[in-house]
Amino acid sequence: MTDPAITLVVVDDQATVREALAVMLDLAEDVDVVATATNGAEAVEAARRHHPDVVLMDLNMPVLDGVAATGRIREALPETTILVLTTFDDDESILAALQAGASGYLTKEADRVTILHAVRTAAQGQTVLSPEVQRRLLALAGKPARPAEPDFALTTREREILGLIGDGLRNPEIAAKLVVSEATVKTHINNLFAKAGFHSRADAVRYALNHQNGRSRREC
């Protein structure tokens, strides 16, 4: 018995790009494009109607942009994974998308094989980042961040969750890994954000990556 096809919504305001992606991806035997959308508002509506496994999301769109749409879909449908496919690879766009809840980020320079692999990987709940995005995140992690840990004291559980945030895990995934409720995870995250002075998940990711890199260098 074969596994069910990955249900996918393709979102892009450019008709030629949207239609080409939909046709290209729907040709794969394990992918079923259930809807397309021309803007973020349509994407939210399509996601609520079809409950797809993955939404392939553009960022710069009219009515509602991809970042805002990502946040709304993730809030309404936490089991749906958002994979960003955009022309933008600047730090602000990358961090905004990841902060909103995107699990993957590719640029439109990616070829068919790369995009299809990313859709399959995202459907399995794994983070997908293009090499350029990974380089940018590592560069951000290398920038001076917040003072080291003596300036704020986290519990062992809060440090564990901070590390998992740095690994790209979302709240449901953290809850499953730690065998606790998602509400408990949210409580720990709220506490560690308050202690560390983080204003967003992107702050936590940047700090976690920087702190992990610091440990690695000391251990080498």
Short mmCIF file of C-alpha atoms in Angstrom, two decimals:
data_model
loop_
_atom_site.label_atom_id
_atom_site.label_comp_id
_atom_site.label_asym_id
_atom_site.label_seq_id
_atom_site.Cartn_x
_atom_site.Cartn_y
_atom_site.Cartn_z
CA MET A 1 0.00 0.00 0.00
CA THR A 2 1.45 3.34 -1.10
CA ASP A 3 1.52 6.41 1.10
CA PRO A 4 -1.07 9.12 0.33
CA ALA A 5 0.09 11.93 -1.92
CA ILE A 6 1.40 15.14 -0.39
CA THR A 7 -1.35 17.75 -0.69
CA LEU A 8 0.02 21.11 -1.80
CA VAL A 9 -1.24 24.67 -2.30
CA VAL A 10 0.86 26.85 -4.62
CA VAL A 11 0.81 30.60 -3.92
CA ASP A 12 2.27 33.23 -6.27
CA ASP A 13 0.87 36.47 -7.66
CA GLN A 14 2.53 35.93 -11.05
CA ALA A 15 0.25 33.73 -13.16
CA THR A 16 3.02 32.23 -15.29
CA VAL A 17 5.10 31.27 -12.26
CA ARG A 18 2.11 29.96 -10.30
CA GLU A 19 0.78 27.85 -13.17
CA ALA A 20 4.22 26.51 -14.09
CA LEU A 21 4.91 25.47 -10.50
CA ALA A 22 1.49 23.85 -10.15
CA VAL A 23 1.86 21.82 -13.34
CA MET A 24 5.48 20.88 -12.64
CA LEU A 25 4.83 19.69 -9.09
CA ASP A 26 1.53 17.97 -9.85
CA LEU A 27 3.36 15.73 -12.33
CA ALA A 28 5.10 14.02 -9.41
CA GLU A 29 3.26 10.84 -8.42
CA ASP A 30 3.49 11.64 -4.71
CA VAL A 31 2.29 15.27 -4.94
CA ASP A 32 -1.28 16.48 -5.40
CA VAL A 33 -1.70 20.22 -6.04
CA VAL A 34 -5.13 20.82 -4.51
CA ALA A 35 -5.32 24.59 -5.07
CA THR A 36 -3.46 27.69 -6.23
CA ALA A 37 -3.71 31.23 -4.88
CA THR A 38 -2.77 34.65 -6.24
CA ASN A 39 -2.23 36.44 -2.92
CA GLY A 40 -1.89 35.82 0.79
CA ALA A 41 -5.59 36.20 1.54
CA GLU A 42 -6.48 33.57 -1.05
CA ALA A 43 -3.73 31.36 0.38
CA VAL A 44 -5.26 31.49 3.85
CA GLU A 45 -8.70 30.67 2.46
CA ALA A 46 -7.35 27.79 0.33
CA ALA A 47 -5.45 26.38 3.30
CA ARG A 48 -8.52 26.48 5.52
CA ARG A 49 -10.59 24.79 2.83
CA HIS A 50 -8.16 22.02 1.87
CA HIS A 51 -5.97 21.53 4.98
CA PRO A 52 -2.89 20.84 2.81
CA ASP A 53 0.29 19.17 4.01
CA VAL A 54 2.41 21.96 2.50
CA VAL A 55 1.87 25.51 1.23
CA LEU A 56 4.45 26.76 -1.27
CA MET A 57 4.41 30.48 -0.44
CA ASP A 58 5.64 33.56 -2.27
CA LEU A 59 6.41 36.62 -0.11
CA ASN A 60 5.81 39.83 -2.05
CA MET A 61 2.11 39.75 -2.96
CA PRO A 62 -0.86 42.14 -2.97
CA VAL A 63 -3.79 42.13 -0.50
CA LEU A 64 -1.85 40.11 2.09
CA ASP A 65 1.87 39.36 1.89
CA GLY A 66 3.43 35.95 2.36
CA VAL A 67 4.76 36.60 5.86
CA ALA A 68 1.35 37.64 7.19
CA ALA A 69 -0.32 34.74 5.38
CA THR A 70 2.21 32.32 6.85
CA GLY A 71 1.42 33.50 10.36
CA ARG A 72 -2.33 33.16 9.86
CA ILE A 73 -2.08 29.69 8.33
CA ARG A 74 0.27 28.42 11.03
CA GLU A 75 -2.07 29.74 13.73
CA ALA A 76 -5.16 28.17 12.16
CA LEU A 77 -3.53 24.97 10.87
CA PRO A 78 -0.44 24.06 12.91
CA GLU A 79 -0.06 20.76 11.03
CA THR A 80 0.35 22.55 7.68
CA THR A 81 3.95 23.30 6.75
CA ILE A 82 4.88 26.53 4.97
CA LEU A 83 7.70 26.42 2.41
CA VAL A 84 8.71 29.87 1.14
CA LEU A 85 9.75 30.20 -2.51
CA THR A 86 10.68 33.78 -3.34
CA THR A 87 13.07 36.05 -5.20
CA PHE A 88 14.11 37.73 -1.94
CA ASP A 89 17.09 36.42 0.04
CA ASP A 90 17.79 39.40 2.30
CA ASP A 91 18.19 38.94 6.06
CA GLU A 92 14.96 40.78 6.91
CA SER A 93 12.80 38.64 4.61
CA ILE A 94 14.37 35.38 5.78
CA LEU A 95 14.00 36.16 9.48
CA ALA A 96 10.47 37.52 9.06
CA ALA A 97 9.34 34.36 7.27
CA LEU A 98 10.95 32.02 9.79
CA GLN A 99 9.60 34.07 12.68
CA ALA A 100 6.10 33.83 11.19
CA GLY A 101 6.39 30.04 11.21
CA ALA A 102 7.81 29.02 7.84
CA SER A 103 9.71 25.73 7.97
CA GLY A 104 11.59 26.22 4.73
CA TYR A 105 13.02 29.00 2.58
CA LEU A 106 14.13 28.70 -1.05
CA THR A 107 14.81 31.28 -3.73
CA LYS A 108 13.31 31.07 -7.20
CA GLU A 109 16.71 30.16 -8.58
CA ALA A 110 16.02 26.63 -7.30
CA ASP A 111 15.42 24.02 -10.01
CA ARG A 112 12.57 21.50 -10.25
CA VAL A 113 14.48 18.73 -8.47
CA THR A 114 15.39 21.02 -5.57
CA ILE A 115 11.86 22.36 -5.17
CA LEU A 116 10.31 18.89 -5.33
CA HIS A 117 12.80 17.56 -2.78
CA ALA A 118 12.05 20.54 -0.53
CA VAL A 119 8.29 19.88 -0.72
CA ARG A 120 8.82 16.23 0.25
CA THR A 121 11.19 17.16 3.07
CA ALA A 122 8.85 19.86 4.39
CA ALA A 123 5.95 17.40 4.33
CA GLN A 124 7.95 15.23 6.74
CA GLY A 125 8.18 18.14 9.18
CA GLN A 126 11.83 18.90 8.51
CA THR A 127 13.38 22.33 7.99
CA VAL A 128 14.47 23.16 4.43
CA LEU A 129 16.88 26.03 3.78
CA SER A 130 18.74 26.84 0.58
CA PRO A 131 22.55 27.01 0.89
CA GLU A 132 22.46 30.81 0.56
CA VAL A 133 19.87 31.14 3.34
CA GLN A 134 21.95 28.86 5.58
CA ARG A 135 25.01 31.04 4.96
CA ARG A 136 23.05 34.17 5.84
CA LEU A 137 21.72 32.66 9.07
CA LEU A 138 25.21 31.56 10.07
CA ALA A 139 26.50 35.05 9.29
CA LEU A 140 23.78 36.53 11.48
CA ALA A 141 24.67 34.10 14.24
CA GLY A 142 28.27 35.27 14.05
CA LYS A 143 27.34 38.90 14.65
CA PRO A 144 27.58 40.27 18.20
CA ALA A 145 24.37 39.24 19.89
CA ARG A 146 23.23 39.56 23.46
CA PRO A 147 25.59 39.27 26.39
CA ALA A 148 26.53 35.75 27.44
CA GLU A 149 24.45 33.67 29.78
CA PRO A 150 25.47 35.24 33.13
CA ASP A 151 23.19 38.18 32.31
CA PHE A 152 20.09 36.00 32.51
CA ALA A 153 19.47 32.71 34.28
CA LEU A 154 17.40 30.08 32.47
CA THR A 155 16.21 26.81 33.90
CA THR A 156 17.53 23.56 32.43
CA ARG A 157 14.24 23.06 30.56
CA GLU A 158 14.28 26.61 29.19
CA ARG A 159 17.84 26.12 27.90
CA GLU A 160 16.80 22.85 26.30
CA ILE A 161 13.88 24.54 24.54
CA LEU A 162 16.08 27.44 23.43
CA GLY A 163 18.44 24.95 21.82
CA LEU A 164 15.56 23.26 20.01
CA ILE A 165 14.32 26.63 18.75
CA GLY A 166 17.82 27.20 17.39
CA ASP A 167 17.57 23.83 15.61
CA GLY A 168 14.50 25.13 13.77
CA LEU A 169 11.85 23.13 15.62
CA ARG A 170 8.34 24.53 15.95
CA ASN A 171 6.30 24.41 19.15
CA PRO A 172 4.40 21.18 18.29
CA GLU A 173 7.69 19.47 17.38
CA ILE A 174 9.34 20.64 20.61
CA ALA A 175 6.36 19.36 22.59
CA ALA A 176 6.56 15.97 20.89
CA LYS A 177 10.32 15.71 21.41
CA LEU A 178 10.11 16.59 25.11
CA VAL A 179 6.88 14.62 25.64
CA VAL A 180 5.04 17.59 27.11
CA SER A 181 2.00 19.58 26.05
CA GLU A 182 2.27 22.43 23.57
CA ALA A 183 0.83 24.73 26.26
CA THR A 184 3.76 23.82 28.53
CA VAL A 185 6.21 24.62 25.74
CA LYS A 186 4.56 28.01 25.20
CA THR A 187 4.82 28.78 28.92
CA HIS A 188 8.55 27.96 28.96
CA ILE A 189 9.10 30.04 25.81
CA ASN A 190 7.27 33.03 27.30
CA ASN A 191 9.40 32.74 30.45
CA LEU A 192 12.72 32.48 28.62
CA PHE A 193 11.79 35.36 26.27
CA ALA A 194 11.02 37.53 29.29
CA LYS A 195 14.28 36.60 31.03
CA ALA A 196 16.49 36.98 27.95
CA GLY A 197 14.74 40.06 26.58
CA PHE A 198 13.94 38.41 23.25
CA HIS A 199 11.31 40.24 21.23
CA SER A 200 10.76 37.56 18.59
CA ARG A 201 11.54 33.97 17.70
CA ALA A 202 14.19 35.29 15.33
CA ASP A 203 16.02 36.78 18.35
CA ALA A 204 15.96 33.37 20.02
CA VAL A 205 17.19 31.58 16.87
CA ARG A 206 20.03 34.07 16.43
CA TYR A 207 21.11 33.80 20.07
CA ALA A 208 20.87 30.00 20.10
CA LEU A 209 22.95 29.65 16.94
CA ASN A 210 25.55 32.11 18.18
CA HIS A 211 25.78 30.44 21.58
CA GLN A 212 26.02 26.95 20.08
CA ASN A 213 28.77 28.14 17.74
CA GLY A 214 30.61 29.62 20.69
CA ARG A 215 30.48 26.31 22.53
CA SER A 216 31.67 24.46 19.45
CA ARG A 217 34.66 26.72 19.03
CA ARG A 218 35.63 26.33 22.67
CA GLU A 219 35.33 22.54 22.45
CA CYS A 220 37.49 22.26 19.31
#
